[in-house]
Tab-separated table of C-alpha atoms in Angstrom:
chain	number	residue	atom	x	y	z
A	1	MET	CA	-4.546	-6.185	-5.837
A	2	TRP	CA	-7.575	-4.049	-6.446
A	3	PRO	CA	-10.976	-5.027	-7.856
A	4	VAL	CA	-12.127	-3.494	-10.999
A	5	GLU	CA	-14.460	-0.532	-10.389
A	6	PHE	CA	-16.283	1.758	-12.516
A	7	GLY	CA	-17.609	5.488	-11.609
A	8	LEU	CA	-19.858	8.118	-13.196
A	9	GLY	CA	-18.575	11.493	-13.984
A	10	VAL	CA	-20.967	14.110	-13.264
A	11	PRO	CA	-21.911	16.717	-15.987
A	12	SER	CA	-21.099	19.881	-14.119
A	13	ARG	CA	-23.034	22.173	-16.593
A	14	PRO	CA	-26.711	22.582	-15.754
A	15	PRO	CA	-28.834	24.246	-18.745
A	16	ALA	CA	-29.379	28.043	-18.881
A	17	GLY	CA	-32.126	28.885	-16.667
A	18	ALA	CA	-33.113	25.601	-15.939
A	19	ARG	CA	-31.470	24.273	-12.822
A	20	GLY	CA	-34.133	21.698	-12.043
A	21	GLU	CA	-33.490	19.915	-15.167
A	22	TRP	CA	-29.890	19.145	-14.239
A	23	ILE	CA	-30.927	17.684	-10.758
A	24	GLU	CA	-33.955	15.793	-12.401
A	25	GLY	CA	-32.184	14.849	-15.641
A	26	PHE	CA	-29.192	13.291	-13.857
A	27	GLU	CA	-31.122	11.303	-11.162
A	28	THR	CA	-33.317	9.969	-13.740
A	29	SER	CA	-30.614	8.700	-15.795
A	30	LEU	CA	-28.246	7.522	-12.839
A	31	ARG	CA	-31.022	5.434	-10.998
A	32	PRO	CA	-30.913	2.533	-13.514
A	33	MET	CA	-27.115	2.588	-13.522
A	34	ALA	CA	-26.668	2.961	-9.720
A	35	GLY	CA	-26.122	-0.907	-9.276
A	36	SER	CA	-23.318	-0.903	-11.853
A	37	VAL	CA	-21.343	2.407	-10.822
A	38	ARG	CA	-19.572	2.535	-7.552
A	39	SER	CA	-18.764	6.226	-7.346
A	40	LEU	CA	-19.567	9.860	-8.516
A	41	TRP	CA	-17.090	12.042	-10.025
A	42	VAL	CA	-17.001	15.912	-10.456
A	43	THR	CA	-14.215	18.011	-12.308
A	44	ASP	CA	-13.064	21.250	-10.469
A	45	HIS	CA	-13.633	24.394	-12.495
A	46	PHE	CA	-15.056	27.690	-11.816
A	47	PHE	CA	-16.326	28.930	-15.594
A	48	ARG	CA	-16.276	28.102	-19.265
A	49	LYS	CA	-17.127	31.707	-20.932
A	50	ASP	CA	-20.219	32.678	-19.734
A	51	GLY	CA	-22.255	29.339	-19.400
A	52	PRO	CA	-23.509	27.973	-16.074
A	53	LEU	CA	-21.357	25.728	-14.240
A	54	TYR	CA	-21.367	24.532	-10.605
A	55	GLU	CA	-18.629	24.658	-8.043
A	56	ALA	CA	-16.868	21.018	-7.471
A	57	TRP	CA	-17.070	20.953	-3.694
A	58	THR	CA	-20.586	21.978	-3.401
A	59	THR	CA	-21.613	19.753	-6.042
A	60	LEU	CA	-19.638	16.625	-4.467
A	61	SER	CA	-21.340	17.375	-1.007
A	62	TYR	CA	-24.904	17.603	-2.498
A	63	LEU	CA	-24.221	14.059	-4.472
A	64	ALA	CA	-22.843	12.335	-1.372
A	65	ALA	CA	-25.877	13.312	0.574
A	66	ARG	CA	-28.469	12.358	-2.482
A	67	TRP	CA	-26.606	9.136	-3.265
A	68	PRO	CA	-25.744	7.403	0.101
A	69	GLU	CA	-24.626	4.173	-1.462
A	70	GLN	CA	-22.286	5.650	-3.860
A	71	LYS	CA	-18.434	6.862	-3.077
A	72	VAL	CA	-17.772	10.517	-4.112
A	73	GLY	CA	-14.769	11.841	-5.750
A	74	THR	CA	-12.818	14.894	-7.373
A	75	MET	CA	-11.426	14.713	-10.842
A	76	VAL	CA	-9.137	16.671	-9.949
A	77	LEU	CA	-9.205	19.738	-7.437
A	78	GLY	CA	-6.626	22.282	-8.365
A	79	GLN	CA	-4.472	22.550	-5.341
A	80	SER	CA	-4.384	26.557	-5.257
A	81	TYR	CA	-8.121	27.001	-5.239
A	82	ARG	CA	-8.236	26.118	-1.609
A	83	ASN	CA	-5.744	26.627	1.281
A	84	PRO	CA	-4.430	23.199	1.871
A	85	ALA	CA	-4.783	23.134	5.431
A	86	LEU	CA	-8.682	24.038	4.853
A	87	LEU	CA	-8.927	21.407	2.377
A	88	ALA	CA	-7.548	18.739	4.621
A	89	LYS	CA	-10.445	19.834	7.121
A	90	MET	CA	-13.118	19.868	4.081
A	91	ALA	CA	-12.314	16.479	3.348
A	92	ALA	CA	-11.817	15.140	6.738
A	93	THR	CA	-15.534	16.614	7.428
A	94	LEU	CA	-17.083	15.007	4.299
A	95	ASP	CA	-15.153	11.767	4.822
A	96	ALA	CA	-16.997	11.570	8.311
A	97	LEU	CA	-20.157	12.672	7.458
A	98	THR	CA	-20.265	10.136	4.395
A	99	GLY	CA	-18.862	7.210	6.475
A	100	GLY	CA	-15.754	7.018	4.639
A	101	ARG	CA	-17.126	7.366	1.245
A	102	LEU	CA	-14.745	10.312	-0.260
A	103	ILE	CA	-11.938	9.724	-2.813
A	104	LEU	CA	-9.543	13.034	-2.931
A	105	GLY	CA	-8.048	13.517	-6.205
A	106	ILE	CA	-5.885	16.829	-6.637
A	107	GLY	CA	-3.547	18.206	-9.183
A	108	ALA	CA	-1.324	21.068	-9.714
A	109	GLY	CA	-3.757	23.363	-11.612
A	110	TRP	CA	-3.709	24.397	-14.973
A	111	LYS	CA	-6.445	26.607	-16.196
A	112	GLU	CA	-5.073	30.204	-16.180
A	113	ASP	CA	-8.167	32.354	-17.221
A	114	GLU	CA	-9.605	30.897	-13.957
A	115	TYR	CA	-6.642	31.757	-11.849
A	116	ARG	CA	-6.848	35.282	-13.458
A	117	GLY	CA	-10.633	35.278	-13.339
A	118	TYR	CA	-10.888	34.783	-9.773
A	119	GLY	CA	-7.694	36.609	-8.614
A	120	TYR	CA	-5.386	33.767	-7.964
A	121	PRO	CA	-1.545	33.986	-8.723
A	122	PHE	CA	-0.713	31.960	-11.602
A	123	PRO	CA	3.137	31.209	-11.168
A	124	LYS	CA	4.966	28.833	-13.524
A	125	ALA	CA	4.337	25.075	-13.885
A	126	SER	CA	7.239	23.844	-11.694
A	127	VAL	CA	6.082	26.081	-8.760
A	128	ARG	CA	2.548	24.991	-9.126
A	129	ILE	CA	3.821	21.231	-9.076
A	130	ALA	CA	6.128	22.266	-5.755
A	131	GLN	CA	3.110	23.564	-4.162
A	132	LEU	CA	1.199	20.407	-4.679
A	133	GLU	CA	3.662	18.271	-3.005
A	134	GLU	CA	3.443	20.675	-0.153
A	135	ALA	CA	-0.308	20.620	-0.181
A	136	ILE	CA	-0.279	16.692	-0.184
A	137	ASP	CA	2.193	16.797	2.936
A	138	ILE	CA	-0.167	19.138	4.782
A	139	LEU	CA	-2.803	16.818	4.155
A	140	ARG	CA	-1.178	13.650	5.056
A	141	LEU	CA	-0.074	15.365	8.178
A	142	LEU	CA	-3.371	16.831	9.223
A	143	TRP	CA	-5.260	13.547	8.439
A	144	ARG	CA	-2.682	11.773	10.649
A	145	GLU	CA	-1.354	13.656	13.738
A	146	ARG	CA	-3.532	14.473	16.387
A	147	GLY	CA	-2.068	17.856	16.521
A	148	PRO	CA	-1.087	20.606	16.875
A	149	VAL	CA	0.552	20.302	13.667
A	150	SER	CA	3.220	22.873	12.477
A	151	TYR	CA	4.661	22.880	8.850
A	152	GLN	CA	7.178	25.355	7.199
A	153	GLY	CA	7.435	24.593	3.649
A	154	THR	CA	8.539	26.991	0.850
A	155	TYR	CA	4.766	27.987	-0.074
A	156	TYR	CA	2.588	26.794	2.822
A	157	GLN	CA	2.848	27.222	6.703
A	158	LEU	CA	0.902	25.692	9.331
A	159	ASP	CA	1.254	26.882	13.238
A	160	ASP	CA	-0.169	24.737	15.773
A	161	ALA	CA	-3.156	23.620	13.493
A	162	TYR	CA	-5.245	21.023	14.458
A	163	CYS	CA	-7.901	18.574	12.234
A	164	GLU	CA	-10.598	16.900	14.214
A	165	PRO	CA	-12.042	14.565	13.640
A	166	ARG	CA	-9.559	13.009	11.594
A	167	PRO	CA	-10.542	10.492	9.034
A	168	SER	CA	-10.743	7.072	10.825
A	169	ASN	CA	-9.292	5.558	7.854
A	170	GLU	CA	-6.697	7.407	5.635
A	171	LEU	CA	-8.940	8.177	2.397
A	172	PRO	CA	-7.524	7.603	-0.853
A	173	LEU	CA	-5.519	10.494	-2.447
A	174	MET	CA	-5.142	10.509	-6.217
A	175	VAL	CA	-2.824	12.610	-8.315
A	176	GLY	CA	-3.598	13.558	-11.271
A	177	GLY	CA	-1.449	14.575	-14.269
A	178	GLY	CA	0.734	13.225	-17.010
A	179	GLY	CA	3.734	15.468	-16.989
A	180	ARG	CA	7.151	14.378	-15.880
A	181	GLN	CA	7.141	16.368	-12.758
A	182	THR	CA	3.386	15.801	-11.815
A	183	MET	CA	4.307	12.093	-12.295
A	184	GLU	CA	7.337	12.265	-9.819
A	185	VAL	CA	4.916	13.836	-7.133
A	186	ALA	CA	2.453	10.874	-7.730
A	187	ALA	CA	5.390	8.252	-7.340
A	188	ARG	CA	6.510	10.007	-4.206
A	189	LYS	CA	3.093	10.680	-2.449
A	190	ALA	CA	0.054	9.368	-4.358
A	191	ASP	CA	-2.022	6.383	-3.598
A	192	TRP	CA	-3.737	6.481	-7.009
A	193	TRP	CA	-2.616	8.026	-10.231
A	194	ASN	CA	-4.813	9.273	-13.275
A	195	VAL	CA	-4.225	11.072	-16.376
A	196	PRO	CA	-7.426	12.035	-18.360
A	197	ASP	CA	-8.878	11.450	-21.855
A	198	LEU	CA	-6.140	9.357	-23.669
A	199	GLY	CA	-6.809	6.513	-25.872
A	200	PHE	CA	-5.035	2.860	-25.009
A	201	ASN	CA	-1.860	3.397	-26.818
A	202	ARG	CA	-1.252	6.847	-25.331
A	203	TYR	CA	-2.221	5.981	-22.125
A	204	ARG	CA	0.130	2.826	-22.385
A	205	THR	CA	3.107	5.134	-23.189
A	206	LYS	CA	2.216	7.267	-19.865
A	207	VAL	CA	2.156	4.059	-17.751
A	208	ALA	CA	5.437	2.862	-18.672
A	209	GLU	CA	6.851	6.433	-17.961
A	210	LEU	CA	5.070	6.219	-14.522
A	211	HIS	CA	6.552	2.954	-13.694
A	212	GLU	CA	10.124	4.224	-15.099
A	213	THR	CA	9.422	7.242	-12.528
A	214	CYS	CA	8.506	4.949	-9.517
A	215	GLU	CA	11.484	2.777	-10.118
A	216	ARG	CA	13.802	6.024	-10.037
A	217	GLU	CA	11.853	7.006	-6.684
A	218	ALA	CA	11.956	3.471	-5.041
A	219	ARG	CA	8.431	2.962	-5.185
A	220	ASP	CA	7.060	-0.197	-6.171
A	221	PRO	CA	4.842	0.375	-9.224
A	222	ALA	CA	2.369	-2.284	-8.096
A	223	THR	CA	1.408	-0.102	-5.075
A	224	LEU	CA	0.356	2.973	-7.064
A	225	ARG	CA	-3.320	2.259	-8.219
A	226	LEU	CA	-3.884	3.294	-12.006
A	227	THR	CA	-7.096	4.814	-13.066
A	228	TRP	CA	-8.768	6.274	-16.394
A	229	PHE	CA	-10.705	9.145	-16.588
A	230	GLY	CA	-12.675	9.937	-20.099
A	231	ARG	CA	-15.525	10.070	-22.426
A	232	MET	CA	-17.785	6.903	-23.382
A	233	ALA	CA	-19.568	7.063	-26.715
A	234	LEU	CA	-21.440	4.275	-27.612
A	235	GLY	CA	-23.880	3.180	-30.590
A	236	SER	CA	-25.558	-0.060	-31.752
A	237	THR	CA	-23.066	0.554	-34.685
A	238	ASP	CA	-19.450	2.115	-34.921
A	239	SER	CA	-20.882	5.029	-37.054
A	240	GLN	CA	-23.376	5.889	-34.605
A	241	ALA	CA	-20.868	5.857	-31.729
A	242	LYS	CA	-18.625	7.833	-33.914
A	243	ASN	CA	-21.592	10.596	-34.300
A	244	ARG	CA	-22.313	10.565	-30.518
A	245	GLY	CA	-18.720	11.424	-30.373
A	246	GLY	CA	-18.358	14.093	-32.802
A	247	GLU	CA	-15.205	15.532	-33.702
A	248	THR	CA	-13.923	16.284	-29.956
A	249	TRP	CA	-14.218	12.740	-28.704
A	250	THR	CA	-12.739	10.033	-30.811
A	251	SER	CA	-10.581	6.626	-30.260
A	252	GLU	CA	-7.594	8.961	-29.768
A	253	ASN	CA	-8.832	10.123	-26.450
A	254	ALA	CA	-11.996	8.492	-25.658
A	255	LEU	CA	-13.980	5.073	-25.719
A	256	VAL	CA	-15.761	5.196	-28.772
A	257	GLY	CA	-17.687	2.313	-30.434
A	258	THR	CA	-20.119	-0.673	-30.258
A	259	PRO	CA	-20.518	-2.089	-26.630
A	260	ALA	CA	-18.487	-5.009	-27.854
A	261	ARG	CA	-15.749	-3.055	-29.307
A	262	VAL	CA	-15.970	-0.869	-25.912
A	263	HIS	CA	-15.808	-3.619	-23.715
A	264	GLY	CA	-12.693	-5.124	-25.669
A	265	GLU	CA	-10.785	-1.589	-25.251
A	266	LEU	CA	-11.657	-1.751	-21.616
A	267	GLU	CA	-10.117	-5.333	-21.259
A	268	LYS	CA	-6.954	-3.942	-22.661
A	269	PHE	CA	-6.903	-1.190	-20.137
A	270	ILE	CA	-7.440	-3.884	-17.209
A	271	GLU	CA	-4.777	-6.071	-18.789
A	272	LEU	CA	-2.220	-3.065	-18.554
A	273	GLY	CA	-3.148	-2.717	-14.577
A	274	VAL	CA	-6.079	-0.189	-14.574
A	275	SER	CA	-8.374	-0.992	-11.966
A	276	TYR	CA	-10.629	2.139	-11.825
A	277	PHE	CA	-12.514	3.791	-14.536
A	278	MET	CA	-14.352	7.222	-14.261
A	279	VAL	CA	-16.612	7.474	-17.379
A	280	ARG	CA	-18.292	10.493	-18.656
A	281	LEU	CA	-21.170	9.006	-20.613
A	282	ILE	CA	-22.124	10.876	-23.699
A	283	ASP	CA	-25.872	11.086	-24.126
A	284	GLN	CA	-26.265	9.599	-20.965
A	285	GLY	CA	-30.276	10.536	-20.747
A	286	SER	CA	-30.821	8.199	-23.205
A	287	GLY	CA	-31.975	4.969	-22.018
A	288	GLU	CA	-30.547	2.850	-24.920
A	289	VAL	CA	-27.050	4.276	-24.108
A	290	ARG	CA	-27.471	3.412	-20.530
A	291	GLU	CA	-28.687	-0.098	-21.476
A	292	MET	CA	-25.784	-0.642	-23.759
A	293	LEU	CA	-23.143	0.442	-20.915
A	294	THR	CA	-25.191	-1.679	-17.982
A	295	GLU	CA	-26.095	-4.695	-19.969
A	296	GLU	CA	-23.548	-5.018	-22.529
A	297	VAL	CA	-20.137	-3.190	-21.696
A	298	LEU	CA	-19.723	-3.835	-17.874
A	299	PRO	CA	-20.949	-7.171	-17.589
A	300	GLY	CA	-17.910	-9.288	-17.083
A	301	LEU	CA	-15.700	-6.489	-16.263
A	302	ILE	CA	-16.691	-5.432	-12.581
A	303	GLN	CA	-15.417	-7.348	-9.961
A	304	ALA	CA	-16.598	-7.571	-6.344
């Protein structure tokens, strides 16, 4: 139903005191890979302790302008961080300015220290998930209706709102999260679904749960696009790849190994039904690593 495509996760942490290095380093490493990856992805966080971190939407807008051949996406926005009507307007604007290159990923939000640090209320998970569903309803309404649009939800309200220009073609909306309630929202509302940082066996279990959820919600599972986001650590030997992944990124939560091994793992995901991979390539600045990805891992997997 969908072609197999690959996107690249963009590092959001510039070196302390060396902002130019982030821009130059990323552009240098992306250039030889640009023909193999279809999209660029940013995560949505405000801070990690006291290190530098770029804001997601601003970074996304920069990338969309700098790389006009690439689609851009969010992995994934915390729905609480932006009023959903404003987000609908932001997304419609960027989609229009980029000629339809935006993929909007959104989730319920989870990082409590960011909520507290920036003064956002942090309700219990069930409330955040209910807010997510209302936010998606508002996004769809404003993208589809000429207006004025009104909406009276438990958490969000609109009163004669307009969103012009609206997307010419409804942009893909991806829900991220592997919890039961979030998967229920995905089954009811999403075009795409994502759960991050899972090895194949755990991901397969989540897909089975998702398909059961779709059946309960009277949704054909084949209409919900499966995506995978995570790290990839490549090496000329398994030992070298494991060293790149370190203790944090292992075969339990990432793609780790020689190009042949990782190629084989990706084939298993594809057989399961995954058609979009968003990859954070560890040591992306290494020419050897980039060449392994583009010359050995991806050939035979990417479809037109």
